PDB file as gemmi writes it, atoms N, CA and C in Angstrom:
CRYST1    1.000    1.000    1.000  90.00  90.00  90.00 P 1                      
ATOM      1  N   MET A   1      10.783  22.483 -55.863  1.00  0.00           N  
ATOM      2  CA  MET A   1      11.658  21.704 -55.040  1.00  0.00           C  
ATOM      3  C   MET A   1      11.717  22.228 -53.615  1.00  0.00           C  
ATOM      4  N   THR A   2      11.560  23.491 -53.422  1.00  0.00           N  
ATOM      5  CA  THR A   2      11.552  24.062 -52.094  1.00  0.00           C  
ATOM      6  C   THR A   2      10.333  23.576 -51.312  1.00  0.00           C  
ATOM      7  N   ARG A   3       9.207  23.479 -52.001  1.00  0.00           N  
ATOM      8  CA  ARG A   3       8.001  22.960 -51.341  1.00  0.00           C  
ATOM      9  C   ARG A   3       8.189  21.522 -50.892  1.00  0.00           C  
ATOM     10  N   THR A   4       8.858  20.759 -51.660  1.00  0.00           N  
ATOM     11  CA  THR A   4       9.099  19.367 -51.310  1.00  0.00           C  
ATOM     12  C   THR A   4       9.973  19.283 -50.061  1.00  0.00           C  
ATOM     13  N   ARG A   5      10.987  20.119 -49.982  1.00  0.00           N  
ATOM     14  CA  ARG A   5      11.860  20.130 -48.801  1.00  0.00           C  
ATOM     15  C   ARG A   5      11.084  20.560 -47.554  1.00  0.00           C  
ATOM     16  N   VAL A   6      10.235  21.557 -47.665  1.00  0.00           N  
ATOM     17  CA  VAL A   6       9.431  22.018 -46.531  1.00  0.00           C  
ATOM     18  C   VAL A   6       8.509  20.902 -46.068  1.00  0.00           C  
ATOM     19  N   THR A   7       7.905  20.201 -47.000  1.00  0.00           N  
ATOM     20  CA  THR A   7       7.007  19.098 -46.655  1.00  0.00           C  
ATOM     21  C   THR A   7       7.779  17.978 -45.958  1.00  0.00           C  
ATOM     22  N   ILE A   8       8.969  17.689 -46.451  1.00  0.00           N  
ATOM     23  CA  ILE A   8       9.783  16.636 -45.840  1.00  0.00           C  
ATOM     24  C   ILE A   8      10.203  17.049 -44.421  1.00  0.00           C  
ATOM     25  N   VAL A   9      10.620  18.286 -44.241  1.00  0.00           N  
ATOM     26  CA  VAL A   9      11.031  18.759 -42.910  1.00  0.00           C  
ATOM     27  C   VAL A   9       9.853  18.732 -41.947  1.00  0.00           C  
ATOM     28  N   LYS A  10       8.675  19.163 -42.413  1.00  0.00           N  
ATOM     29  CA  LYS A  10       7.486  19.114 -41.554  1.00  0.00           C  
ATOM     30  C   LYS A  10       7.147  17.684 -41.171  1.00  0.00           C  
ATOM     31  N   SER A  11       7.267  16.772 -42.117  1.00  0.00           N  
ATOM     32  CA  SER A  11       6.980  15.360 -41.829  1.00  0.00           C  
ATOM     33  C   SER A  11       7.960  14.803 -40.804  1.00  0.00           C  
ATOM     34  N   ILE A  12       9.235  15.159 -40.953  1.00  0.00           N  
ATOM     35  CA  ILE A  12      10.241  14.671 -39.999  1.00  0.00           C  
ATOM     36  C   ILE A  12       9.978  15.237 -38.608  1.00  0.00           C  
ATOM     37  N   LEU A  13       9.681  16.540 -38.525  1.00  0.00           N  
ATOM     38  CA  LEU A  13       9.395  17.157 -37.231  1.00  0.00           C  
ATOM     39  C   LEU A  13       8.143  16.578 -36.587  1.00  0.00           C  
ATOM     40  N   CYS A  14       7.132  16.345 -37.387  1.00  0.00           N  
ATOM     41  CA  CYS A  14       5.892  15.755 -36.860  1.00  0.00           C  
ATOM     42  C   CYS A  14       6.144  14.343 -36.351  1.00  0.00           C  
ATOM     43  N   GLY A  15       6.923  13.566 -37.108  1.00  0.00           N  
ATOM     44  CA  GLY A  15       7.264  12.205 -36.675  1.00  0.00           C  
ATOM     45  C   GLY A  15       8.092  12.214 -35.398  1.00  0.00           C  
ATOM     46  N   ALA A  16       9.042  13.156 -35.303  1.00  0.00           N  
ATOM     47  CA  ALA A  16       9.861  13.248 -34.091  1.00  0.00           C  
ATOM     48  C   ALA A  16       9.012  13.620 -32.884  1.00  0.00           C  
ATOM     49  N   ALA A  17       8.034  14.511 -33.076  1.00  0.00           N  
ATOM     50  CA  ALA A  17       7.143  14.887 -31.981  1.00  0.00           C  
ATOM     51  C   ALA A  17       6.312  13.704 -31.520  1.00  0.00           C  
ATOM     52  N   MET A  18       5.842  12.908 -32.480  1.00  0.00           N  
ATOM     53  CA  MET A  18       5.037  11.731 -32.110  1.00  0.00           C  
ATOM     54  C   MET A  18       5.883  10.714 -31.359  1.00  0.00           C  
ATOM     55  N   VAL A  19       7.105  10.491 -31.813  1.00  0.00           N  
ATOM     56  CA  VAL A  19       7.989   9.534 -31.137  1.00  0.00           C  
ATOM     57  C   VAL A  19       8.342  10.029 -29.738  1.00  0.00           C  
ATOM     58  N   SER A  20       8.578  11.331 -29.585  1.00  0.00           N  
ATOM     59  CA  SER A  20       8.927  11.847 -28.263  1.00  0.00           C  
ATOM     60  C   SER A  20       7.761  11.724 -27.286  1.00  0.00           C  
ATOM     61  N   CYS A  21       6.526  11.746 -27.808  1.00  0.00           N  
ATOM     62  CA  CYS A  21       5.368  11.543 -26.926  1.00  0.00           C  
ATOM     63  C   CYS A  21       5.254  10.095 -26.489  1.00  0.00           C  
ATOM     64  N   LEU A  22       5.653   9.182 -27.354  1.00  0.00           N  
ATOM     65  CA  LEU A  22       5.553   7.760 -27.030  1.00  0.00           C  
ATOM     66  C   LEU A  22       6.693   7.297 -26.129  1.00  0.00           C  
ATOM     67  N   VAL A  23       7.873   7.861 -26.322  1.00  0.00           N  
ATOM     68  CA  VAL A  23       9.032   7.481 -25.522  1.00  0.00           C  
ATOM     69  C   VAL A  23       9.304   8.620 -24.545  1.00  0.00           C  
ATOM     70  N   ALA A  24       8.910   8.431 -23.299  1.00  0.00           N  
ATOM     71  CA  ALA A  24       9.098   9.467 -22.289  1.00  0.00           C  
ATOM     72  C   ALA A  24       9.982   8.921 -21.174  1.00  0.00           C  
ATOM     73  N   LEU A  25      10.648   9.809 -20.522  1.00  0.00           N  
ATOM     74  CA  LEU A  25      11.450   9.422 -19.367  1.00  0.00           C  
ATOM     75  C   LEU A  25      10.534   9.115 -18.194  1.00  0.00           C  
ATOM     76  N   PRO A  26      10.942   8.216 -17.311  1.00  0.00           N  
ATOM     77  CA  PRO A  26      10.103   7.941 -16.146  1.00  0.00           C  
ATOM     78  C   PRO A  26       9.954   9.187 -15.276  1.00  0.00           C  
ATOM     79  N   ALA A  27       8.755   9.411 -14.851  1.00  0.00           N  
ATOM     80  CA  ALA A  27       8.474  10.599 -14.037  1.00  0.00           C  
ATOM     81  C   ALA A  27       8.891  10.345 -12.598  1.00  0.00           C  
ATOM     82  N   SER A  28       9.410  11.367 -11.978  1.00  0.00           N  
ATOM     83  CA  SER A  28       9.741  11.264 -10.554  1.00  0.00           C  
ATOM     84  C   SER A  28       8.794  12.177  -9.792  1.00  0.00           C  
ATOM     85  N   GLY A  29       8.179  11.638  -8.766  1.00  0.00           N  
ATOM     86  CA  GLY A  29       7.192  12.395  -8.007  1.00  0.00           C  
ATOM     87  C   GLY A  29       7.834  13.487  -7.176  1.00  0.00           C  
ATOM     88  N   GLN A  30       7.289  14.645  -7.230  1.00  0.00           N  
ATOM     89  CA  GLN A  30       7.787  15.760  -6.446  1.00  0.00           C  
ATOM     90  C   GLN A  30       6.816  16.133  -5.332  1.00  0.00           C  
ATOM     91  N   ILE A  31       5.637  15.543  -5.336  1.00  0.00           N  
ATOM     92  CA  ILE A  31       4.643  15.861  -4.326  1.00  0.00           C  
ATOM     93  C   ILE A  31       4.587  14.723  -3.324  1.00  0.00           C  
ATOM     94  N   GLU A  32       4.661  15.073  -2.067  1.00  0.00           N  
ATOM     95  CA  GLU A  32       4.577  14.074  -1.009  1.00  0.00           C  
ATOM     96  C   GLU A  32       3.320  14.334  -0.198  1.00  0.00           C  
ATOM     97  N   ILE A  33       2.485  13.338  -0.100  1.00  0.00           N  
ATOM     98  CA  ILE A  33       1.246  13.469   0.652  1.00  0.00           C  
ATOM     99  C   ILE A  33       1.474  12.886   2.040  1.00  0.00           C  
ATOM    100  N   VAL A  34       1.295  13.711   3.041  1.00  0.00           N  
ATOM    101  CA  VAL A  34       1.479  13.269   4.421  1.00  0.00           C  
ATOM    102  C   VAL A  34       0.100  13.096   5.038  1.00  0.00           C  
ATOM    103  N   VAL A  35      -0.187  11.881   5.460  1.00  0.00           N  
ATOM    104  CA  VAL A  35      -1.443  11.603   6.145  1.00  0.00           C  
ATOM    105  C   VAL A  35      -1.207  11.881   7.613  1.00  0.00           C  
ATOM    106  N   ARG A  36      -1.806  12.934   8.094  1.00  0.00           N  
ATOM    107  CA  ARG A  36      -1.563  13.324   9.480  1.00  0.00           C  
ATOM    108  C   ARG A  36      -2.444  12.512  10.420  1.00  0.00           C  
ATOM    109  N   PRO A  37      -2.036  12.427  11.681  1.00  0.00           N  
ATOM    110  CA  PRO A  37      -2.889  11.740  12.644  1.00  0.00           C  
ATOM    111  C   PRO A  37      -4.204  12.498  12.800  1.00  0.00           C  
ATOM    112  N   PRO A  38      -5.323  11.785  12.921  1.00  0.00           N  
ATOM    113  CA  PRO A  38      -6.610  12.462  13.079  1.00  0.00           C  
ATOM    114  C   PRO A  38      -6.683  13.192  14.429  1.00  0.00           C  
ATOM    115  N   PHE A  39      -7.550  14.180  14.497  1.00  0.00           N  
ATOM    116  CA  PHE A  39      -7.640  15.017  15.702  1.00  0.00           C  
ATOM    117  C   PHE A  39      -8.001  14.203  16.932  1.00  0.00           C  
ATOM    118  N   TRP A  40      -8.858  13.187  16.780  1.00  0.00           N  
ATOM    119  CA  TRP A  40      -9.249  12.395  17.940  1.00  0.00           C  
ATOM    120  C   TRP A  40      -8.069  11.595  18.482  1.00  0.00           C  
ATOM    121  N   PHE A  41      -7.154  11.186  17.599  1.00  0.00           N  
ATOM    122  CA  PHE A  41      -5.979  10.454  18.056  1.00  0.00           C  
ATOM    123  C   PHE A  41      -5.047  11.372  18.840  1.00  0.00           C  
ATOM    124  N   VAL A  42      -4.805  12.576  18.305  1.00  0.00           N  
ATOM    125  CA  VAL A  42      -3.917  13.530  18.968  1.00  0.00           C  
ATOM    126  C   VAL A  42      -4.502  13.965  20.305  1.00  0.00           C  
ATOM    127  N   ALA A  43      -5.832  14.087  20.381  1.00  0.00           N  
ATOM    128  CA  ALA A  43      -6.475  14.525  21.619  1.00  0.00           C  
ATOM    129  C   ALA A  43      -6.392  13.468  22.717  1.00  0.00           C  
ATOM    130  N   SER A  44      -6.334  12.193  22.340  1.00  0.00           N  
ATOM    131  CA  SER A  44      -6.371  11.145  23.365  1.00  0.00           C  
ATOM    132  C   SER A  44      -5.032  10.440  23.558  1.00  0.00           C  
ATOM    133  N   ALA A  45      -4.075  10.627  22.668  1.00  0.00           N  
ATOM    134  CA  ALA A  45      -2.796   9.917  22.787  1.00  0.00           C  
ATOM    135  C   ALA A  45      -1.830  10.712  23.666  1.00  0.00           C  
ATOM    136  N   ARG A  46      -0.980  10.002  24.328  1.00  0.00           N  
ATOM    137  CA  ARG A  46       0.051  10.634  25.148  1.00  0.00           C  
ATOM    138  C   ARG A  46       1.274  10.848  24.263  1.00  0.00           C  
ATOM    139  N   PRO A  47       1.703  12.104  24.078  1.00  0.00           N  
ATOM    140  CA  PRO A  47       2.844  12.345  23.180  1.00  0.00           C  
ATOM    141  C   PRO A  47       4.171  11.962  23.824  1.00  0.00           C  
ATOM    142  N   VAL A  48       5.144  11.705  22.986  1.00  0.00           N  
ATOM    143  CA  VAL A  48       6.520  11.485  23.419  1.00  0.00           C  
ATOM    144  C   VAL A  48       7.296  12.714  22.968  1.00  0.00           C  
ATOM    145  N   TYR A  49       7.968  13.370  23.890  1.00  0.00           N  
ATOM    146  CA  TYR A  49       8.694  14.592  23.559  1.00  0.00           C  
ATOM    147  C   TYR A  49      10.100  14.243  23.107  1.00  0.00           C  
ATOM    148  N   PHE A  50      10.423  14.667  21.887  1.00  0.00           N  
ATOM    149  CA  PHE A  50      11.727  14.415  21.284  1.00  0.00           C  
ATOM    150  C   PHE A  50      12.151  15.674  20.542  1.00  0.00           C  
ATOM    151  N   GLU A  51      13.356  16.131  20.805  1.00  0.00           N  
ATOM    152  CA  GLU A  51      13.905  17.353  20.215  1.00  0.00           C  
ATOM    153  C   GLU A  51      13.012  18.567  20.491  1.00  0.00           C  
ATOM    154  N   GLY A  52      12.398  18.595  21.664  1.00  0.00           N  
ATOM    155  CA  GLY A  52      11.594  19.731  22.074  1.00  0.00           C  
ATOM    156  C   GLY A  52      10.203  19.800  21.477  1.00  0.00           C  
ATOM    157  N   ARG A  53       9.748  18.756  20.841  1.00  0.00           N  
ATOM    158  CA  ARG A  53       8.396  18.777  20.265  1.00  0.00           C  
ATOM    159  C   ARG A  53       7.685  17.462  20.555  1.00  0.00           C  
ATOM    160  N   ALA A  54       6.364  17.553  20.591  1.00  0.00           N  
ATOM    161  CA  ALA A  54       5.546  16.372  20.854  1.00  0.00           C  
ATOM    162  C   ALA A  54       5.478  15.522  19.588  1.00  0.00           C  
ATOM    163  N   THR A  55       5.785  14.248  19.730  1.00  0.00           N  
ATOM    164  CA  THR A  55       5.701  13.319  18.607  1.00  0.00           C  
ATOM    165  C   THR A  55       4.682  12.246  18.934  1.00  0.00           C  
ATOM    166  N   TYR A  56       4.052  11.726  17.879  1.00  0.00           N  
ATOM    167  CA  TYR A  56       2.996  10.728  18.036  1.00  0.00           C  
ATOM    168  C   TYR A  56       3.284   9.560  17.109  1.00  0.00           C  
ATOM    169  N   TRP A  57       3.164   8.339  17.632  1.00  0.00           N  
ATOM    170  CA  TRP A  57       3.326   7.137  16.827  1.00  0.00           C  
ATOM    171  C   TRP A  57       1.971   6.818  16.206  1.00  0.00           C  
ATOM    172  N   TYR A  58       1.870   6.960  14.897  1.00  0.00           N  
ATOM    173  CA  TYR A  58       0.602   6.730  14.201  1.00  0.00           C  
ATOM    174  C   TYR A  58       0.909   6.195  12.809  1.00  0.00           C  
ATOM    175  N   GLY A  59       0.266   5.110  12.433  1.00  0.00           N  
ATOM    176  CA  GLY A  59       0.437   4.543  11.099  1.00  0.00           C  
ATOM    177  C   GLY A  59       1.869   4.132  10.797  1.00  0.00           C  
ATOM    178  N   ASN A  60       2.545   3.567  11.791  1.00  0.00           N  
ATOM    179  CA  ASN A  60       3.919   3.089  11.668  1.00  0.00           C  
ATOM    180  C   ASN A  60       4.925   4.199  11.381  1.00  0.00           C  
ATOM    181  N   ARG A  61       4.635   5.409  11.835  1.00  0.00           N  
ATOM    182  CA  ARG A  61       5.562   6.535  11.705  1.00  0.00           C  
ATOM    183  C   ARG A  61       5.427   7.447  12.908  1.00  0.00           C  
ATOM    184  N   TRP A  62       6.489   8.176  13.191  1.00  0.00           N  
ATOM    185  CA  TRP A  62       6.470   9.197  14.235  1.00  0.00           C  
ATOM    186  C   TRP A  62       6.160  10.532  13.581  1.00  0.00           C  
ATOM    187  N   TYR A  63       5.054  11.146  13.961  1.00  0.00           N  
ATOM    188  CA  TYR A  63       4.620  12.434  13.413  1.00  0.00           C  
ATOM    189  C   TYR A  63       4.842  13.534  14.435  1.00  0.00           C  
ATOM    190  N   TYR A  64       5.108  14.744  13.935  1.00  0.00           N  
ATOM    191  CA  TYR A  64       5.228  15.922  14.787  1.00  0.00           C  
ATOM    192  C   TYR A  64       4.719  17.137  14.035  1.00  0.00           C  
ATOM    193  N   ARG A  65       4.301  18.161  14.797  1.00  0.00           N  
ATOM    194  CA  ARG A  65       3.795  19.396  14.198  1.00  0.00           C  
ATOM    195  C   ARG A  65       4.955  20.294  13.834  1.00  0.00           C  
ATOM    196  N   ASP A  66       4.848  20.917  12.684  1.00  0.00           N  
ATOM    197  CA  ASP A  66       5.830  21.895  12.238  1.00  0.00           C  
ATOM    198  C   ASP A  66       5.065  23.105  11.736  1.00  0.00           C  
ATOM    199  N   GLY A  67       4.786  24.016  12.656  1.00  0.00           N  
ATOM    200  CA  GLY A  67       3.952  25.164  12.299  1.00  0.00           C  
ATOM    201  C   GLY A  67       2.517  24.708  12.095  1.00  0.00           C  
ATOM    202  N   GLY A  68       1.978  24.953  10.913  1.00  0.00           N  
ATOM    203  CA  GLY A  68       0.604  24.556  10.621  1.00  0.00           C  
ATOM    204  C   GLY A  68       0.496  23.224   9.905  1.00  0.00           C  
ATOM    205  N   SER A  69       1.607  22.524   9.725  1.00  0.00           N  
ATOM    206  CA  SER A  69       1.562  21.256   9.001  1.00  0.00           C  
ATOM    207  C   SER A  69       2.149  20.134   9.854  1.00  0.00           C  
ATOM    208  N   TRP A  70       1.982  18.918   9.374  1.00  0.00           N  
ATOM    209  CA  TRP A  70       2.504  17.735  10.051  1.00  0.00           C  
ATOM    210  C   TRP A  70       3.668  17.185   9.234  1.00  0.00           C  
ATOM    211  N   ARG A  71       4.673  16.711   9.928  1.00  0.00           N  
ATOM    212  CA  ARG A  71       5.817  16.068   9.285  1.00  0.00           C  
ATOM    213  C   ARG A  71       6.099  14.762  10.025  1.00  0.00           C  
ATOM    214  N   TYR A  72       6.893  13.917   9.399  1.00  0.00           N  
ATOM    215  CA  TYR A  72       7.287  12.669  10.050  1.00  0.00           C  
ATOM    216  C   TYR A  72       8.769  12.420   9.795  1.00  0.00           C  
ATOM    217  N   TYR A  73       9.350  11.553  10.619  1.00  0.00           N  
ATOM    218  CA  TYR A  73      10.757  11.201  10.477  1.00  0.00           C  
ATOM    219  C   TYR A  73      10.883  10.115   9.416  1.00  0.00           C  
ATOM    220  N   ASN A  74      11.741  10.341   8.420  1.00  0.00           N  
ATOM    221  CA  ASN A  74      11.986   9.321   7.397  1.00  0.00           C  
ATOM    222  C   ASN A  74      12.692   8.116   8.001  1.00  0.00           C  
ATOM    223  N   ASN A  75      13.657   8.371   8.847  1.00  0.00           N  
ATOM    224  CA  ASN A  75      14.368   7.313   9.561  1.00  0.00           C  
ATOM    225  C   ASN A  75      14.046   7.465  11.044  1.00  0.00           C  
ATOM    226  N   GLU A  76      13.559   6.407  11.634  1.00  0.00           N  
ATOM    227  CA  GLU A  76      13.129   6.462  13.028  1.00  0.00           C  
ATOM    228  C   GLU A  76      14.329   6.686  13.943  1.00  0.00           C  
ATOM    229  N   PRO A  77      14.311   7.774  14.731  1.00  0.00           N  
ATOM    230  CA  PRO A  77      15.420   8.010  15.668  1.00  0.00           C  
ATOM    231  C   PRO A  77      15.507   6.893  16.710  1.00  0.00           C  
ATOM    232  N   THR A  78      16.713   6.638  17.160  1.00  0.00           N  
ATOM    233  CA  THR A  78      16.948   5.544  18.111  1.00  0.00           C  
ATOM    234  C   THR A  78      16.147   5.737  19.391  1.00  0.00           C  
ATOM    235  N   TYR A  79      16.105   6.958  19.896  1.00  0.00           N  
ATOM    236  CA  TYR A  79      15.362   7.215  21.132  1.00  0.00           C  
ATOM    237  C   TYR A  79      13.892   6.845  20.976  1.00  0.00           C  
ATOM    238  N   LEU A  80      13.278   7.249  19.867  1.00  0.00           N  
ATOM    239  CA  LEU A  80      11.860   6.950  19.660  1.00  0.00           C  
ATOM    240  C   LEU A  80      11.632   5.462  19.413  1.00  0.00           C  
ATOM    241  N   ARG A  81      12.548   4.814  18.721  1.00  0.00           N  
ATOM    242  CA  ARG A  81      12.410   3.372  18.499  1.00  0.00           C  
ATOM    243  C   ARG A  81      12.471   2.620  19.818  1.00  0.00           C  
ATOM    244  N   ASN A  82      13.413   3.013  20.684  1.00  0.00           N  
ATOM    245  CA  ASN A  82      13.506   2.364  21.997  1.00  0.00           C  
ATOM    246  C   ASN A  82      12.266   2.644  22.838  1.00  0.00           C  
ATOM    247  N   HIS A  83      11.759   3.860  22.766  1.00  0.00           N  
ATOM    248  CA  HIS A  83      10.553   4.205  23.519  1.00  0.00           C  
ATOM    249  C   HIS A  83       9.355   3.405  23.019  1.00  0.00           C  
ATOM    250  N   ARG A  84       9.247   3.272  21.715  1.00  0.00           N  
ATOM    251  CA  ARG A  84       8.128   2.517  21.141  1.00  0.00           C  
ATOM    252  C   ARG A  84       8.191   1.060  21.566  1.00  0.00           C  
ATOM    253  N   GLY A  85       9.376   0.500  21.625  1.00  0.00           N  
ATOM    254  CA  GLY A  85       9.526  -0.899  22.005  1.00  0.00           C  
ATOM    255  C   GLY A  85       9.220  -1.158  23.467  1.00  0.00           C  
ATOM    256  N   SER A  86       9.436  -0.159  24.325  1.00  0.00           N  
ATOM    257  CA  SER A  86       9.250  -0.385  25.762  1.00  0.00           C  
ATOM    258  C   SER A  86       7.916   0.131  26.278  1.00  0.00           C  
ATOM    259  N   ASP A  87       7.180   0.902  25.500  1.00  0.00           N  
ATOM    260  CA  ASP A  87       5.991   1.581  26.010  1.00  0.00           C  
ATOM    261  C   ASP A  87       4.684   0.962  25.521  1.00  0.00           C  
ATOM    262  N   GLN A  88       4.687  -0.257  25.033  1.00  0.00           N  
ATOM    263  CA  GLN A  88       3.469  -0.861  24.500  1.00  0.00           C  
ATOM    264  C   GLN A  88       2.414  -1.087  25.580  1.00  0.00           C  
ATOM    265  N   ARG A  89       2.811  -1.396  26.789  1.00  0.00           N  
ATOM    266  CA  ARG A  89       1.829  -1.714  27.827  1.00  0.00           C  
ATOM    267  C   ARG A  89       1.239  -0.463  28.488  1.00  0.00           C  
ATOM    268  N   ASN A  90       1.818   0.712  28.256  1.00  0.00           N  
ATOM    269  CA  ASN A  90       1.340   1.931  28.889  1.00  0.00           C  
ATOM    270  C   ASN A  90       0.341   2.712  28.037  1.00  0.00           C  
ATOM    271  N   ARG A  91      -0.170   2.114  27.003  1.00  0.00           N  
ATOM    272  CA  ARG A  91      -1.121   2.818  26.147  1.00  0.00           C  
ATOM    273  C   ARG A  91      -2.510   2.802  26.768  1.00  0.00           C  
ATOM    274  N   HIS A  92      -3.238   3.856  26.520  1.00  0.00           N  
ATOM    275  CA  HIS A  92      -4.606   3.962  27.007  1.00  0.00           C  
ATOM    276  C   HIS A  92      -5.556   3.811  25.836  1.00  0.00           C  
ATOM    277  N   HIS A  93      -6.521   2.948  25.970  1.00  0.00           N  
ATOM    278  CA  HIS A  93      -7.522   2.737  24.930  1.00  0.00           C  
ATOM    279  C   HIS A  93      -8.879   3.130  25.491  1.00  0.00           C  
ATOM    280  N   TYR A  94      -9.578   3.956  24.749  1.00  0.00           N  
ATOM    281  CA  TYR A  94     -10.897   4.394  25.169  1.00  0.00           C  
ATOM    282  C   TYR A  94     -11.915   3.836  24.189  1.00  0.00           C  
ATOM    283  N   TRP A  95     -12.845   3.075  24.693  1.00  0.00           N  
ATOM    284  CA  TRP A  95     -13.885   2.525  23.844  1.00  0.00           C  
ATOM    285  C   TRP A  95     -15.098   2.237  24.701  1.00  0.00           C  
ATOM    286  N   ARG A  96     -16.208   2.081  24.047  1.00  0.00           N  
ATOM    287  CA  ARG A  96     -17.421   1.701  24.755  1.00  0.00           C  
ATOM    288  C   ARG A  96     -17.558   0.188  24.602  1.00  0.00           C  
ATOM    289  N   GLY A  97     -17.038  -0.518  25.585  1.00  0.00           N  
ATOM    290  CA  GLY A  97     -17.049  -1.976  25.523  1.00  0.00           C  
ATOM    291  C   GLY A  97     -18.361  -2.542  26.029  1.00  0.00           C  
ATOM    292  N   HIS A  98     -18.551  -3.788  25.767  1.00  0.00           N  
ATOM    293  CA  HIS A  98     -19.751  -4.489  26.221  1.00  0.00           C  
ATOM    294  C   HIS A  98     -19.420  -5.201  27.520  1.00  0.00           C  
ATOM    295  N   GLY A  99     -19.300  -4.417  28.575  1.00  0.00           N  
ATOM    296  CA  GLY A  99     -18.998  -5.002  29.876  1.00  0.00           C  
ATOM    297  C   GLY A  99     -17.523  -5.301  30.061  1.00  0.00           C  
ATOM    298  N   ARG A 100     -16.683  -4.928  29.090  1.00  0.00           N  
ATOM    299  CA  ARG A 100     -15.253  -5.181  29.212  1.00  0.00           C  
ATOM    300  C   ARG A 100     -14.542  -3.875  29.549  1.00  0.00           C  
ATOM    301  N   GLY A 101     -13.368  -3.994  30.081  1.00  0.00           N  
ATOM    302  CA  GLY A 101     -12.563  -2.808  30.349  1.00  0.00           C  
ATOM    303  C   GLY A 101     -12.740  -2.319  31.764  1.00  0.00           C  
ATOM    304  N   PRO A 102     -12.064  -1.230  32.106  1.00  0.00           N  
ATOM    305  CA  PRO A 102     -12.070  -0.756  33.478  1.00  0.00           C  
ATOM    306  C   PRO A 102     -13.383  -0.087  33.891  1.00  0.00           C  
ATOM    307  N   HIS A 103     -14.181   0.364  32.937  1.00  0.00           N  
ATOM    308  CA  HIS A 103     -15.411   1.083  33.288  1.00  0.00           C  
ATOM    309  C   HIS A 103     -16.624   0.207  32.967  1.00  0.00           C  
ATOM    310  N   ARG A 104     -16.970  -0.647  33.894  1.00  0.00           N  
ATOM    311  CA  ARG A 104     -18.114  -1.530  33.676  1.00  0.00           C  
ATOM    312  C   ARG A 104     -19.380  -0.882  34.210  1.00  0.00           C  
ATOM    313  N   ARG A 105     -20.470  -1.210  33.586  1.00  0.00           N  
ATOM    314  CA  ARG A 105     -21.762  -0.688  34.059  1.00  0.00           C  
ATOM    315  C   ARG A 105     -22.469  -1.730  34.860  1.00  0.00           C  
TER     316      ARG A 105                                                      
END                                                                             
């Protein structure tokens, strides 16, 4: 009879383990991947200085350097939003155009 009880307990534990594998809580991501602005963009873009650091508008976000990594603002600060809205015409674009642009051949 003891063997029967051990077998029943093992079966219950095995079944509970299988059910717990099938029914899992939703996972919450703890890793955030930040796509930083490419080096060519940072080299040619004019930064906007906010809170003592250079910020760059890239990919619909304001990015800034924090030591050796890049970070962005989760909520766009009012100053940067106003600057973005008023500074669209002052952007510089560098490209090799076909007779277009300020540098014609």
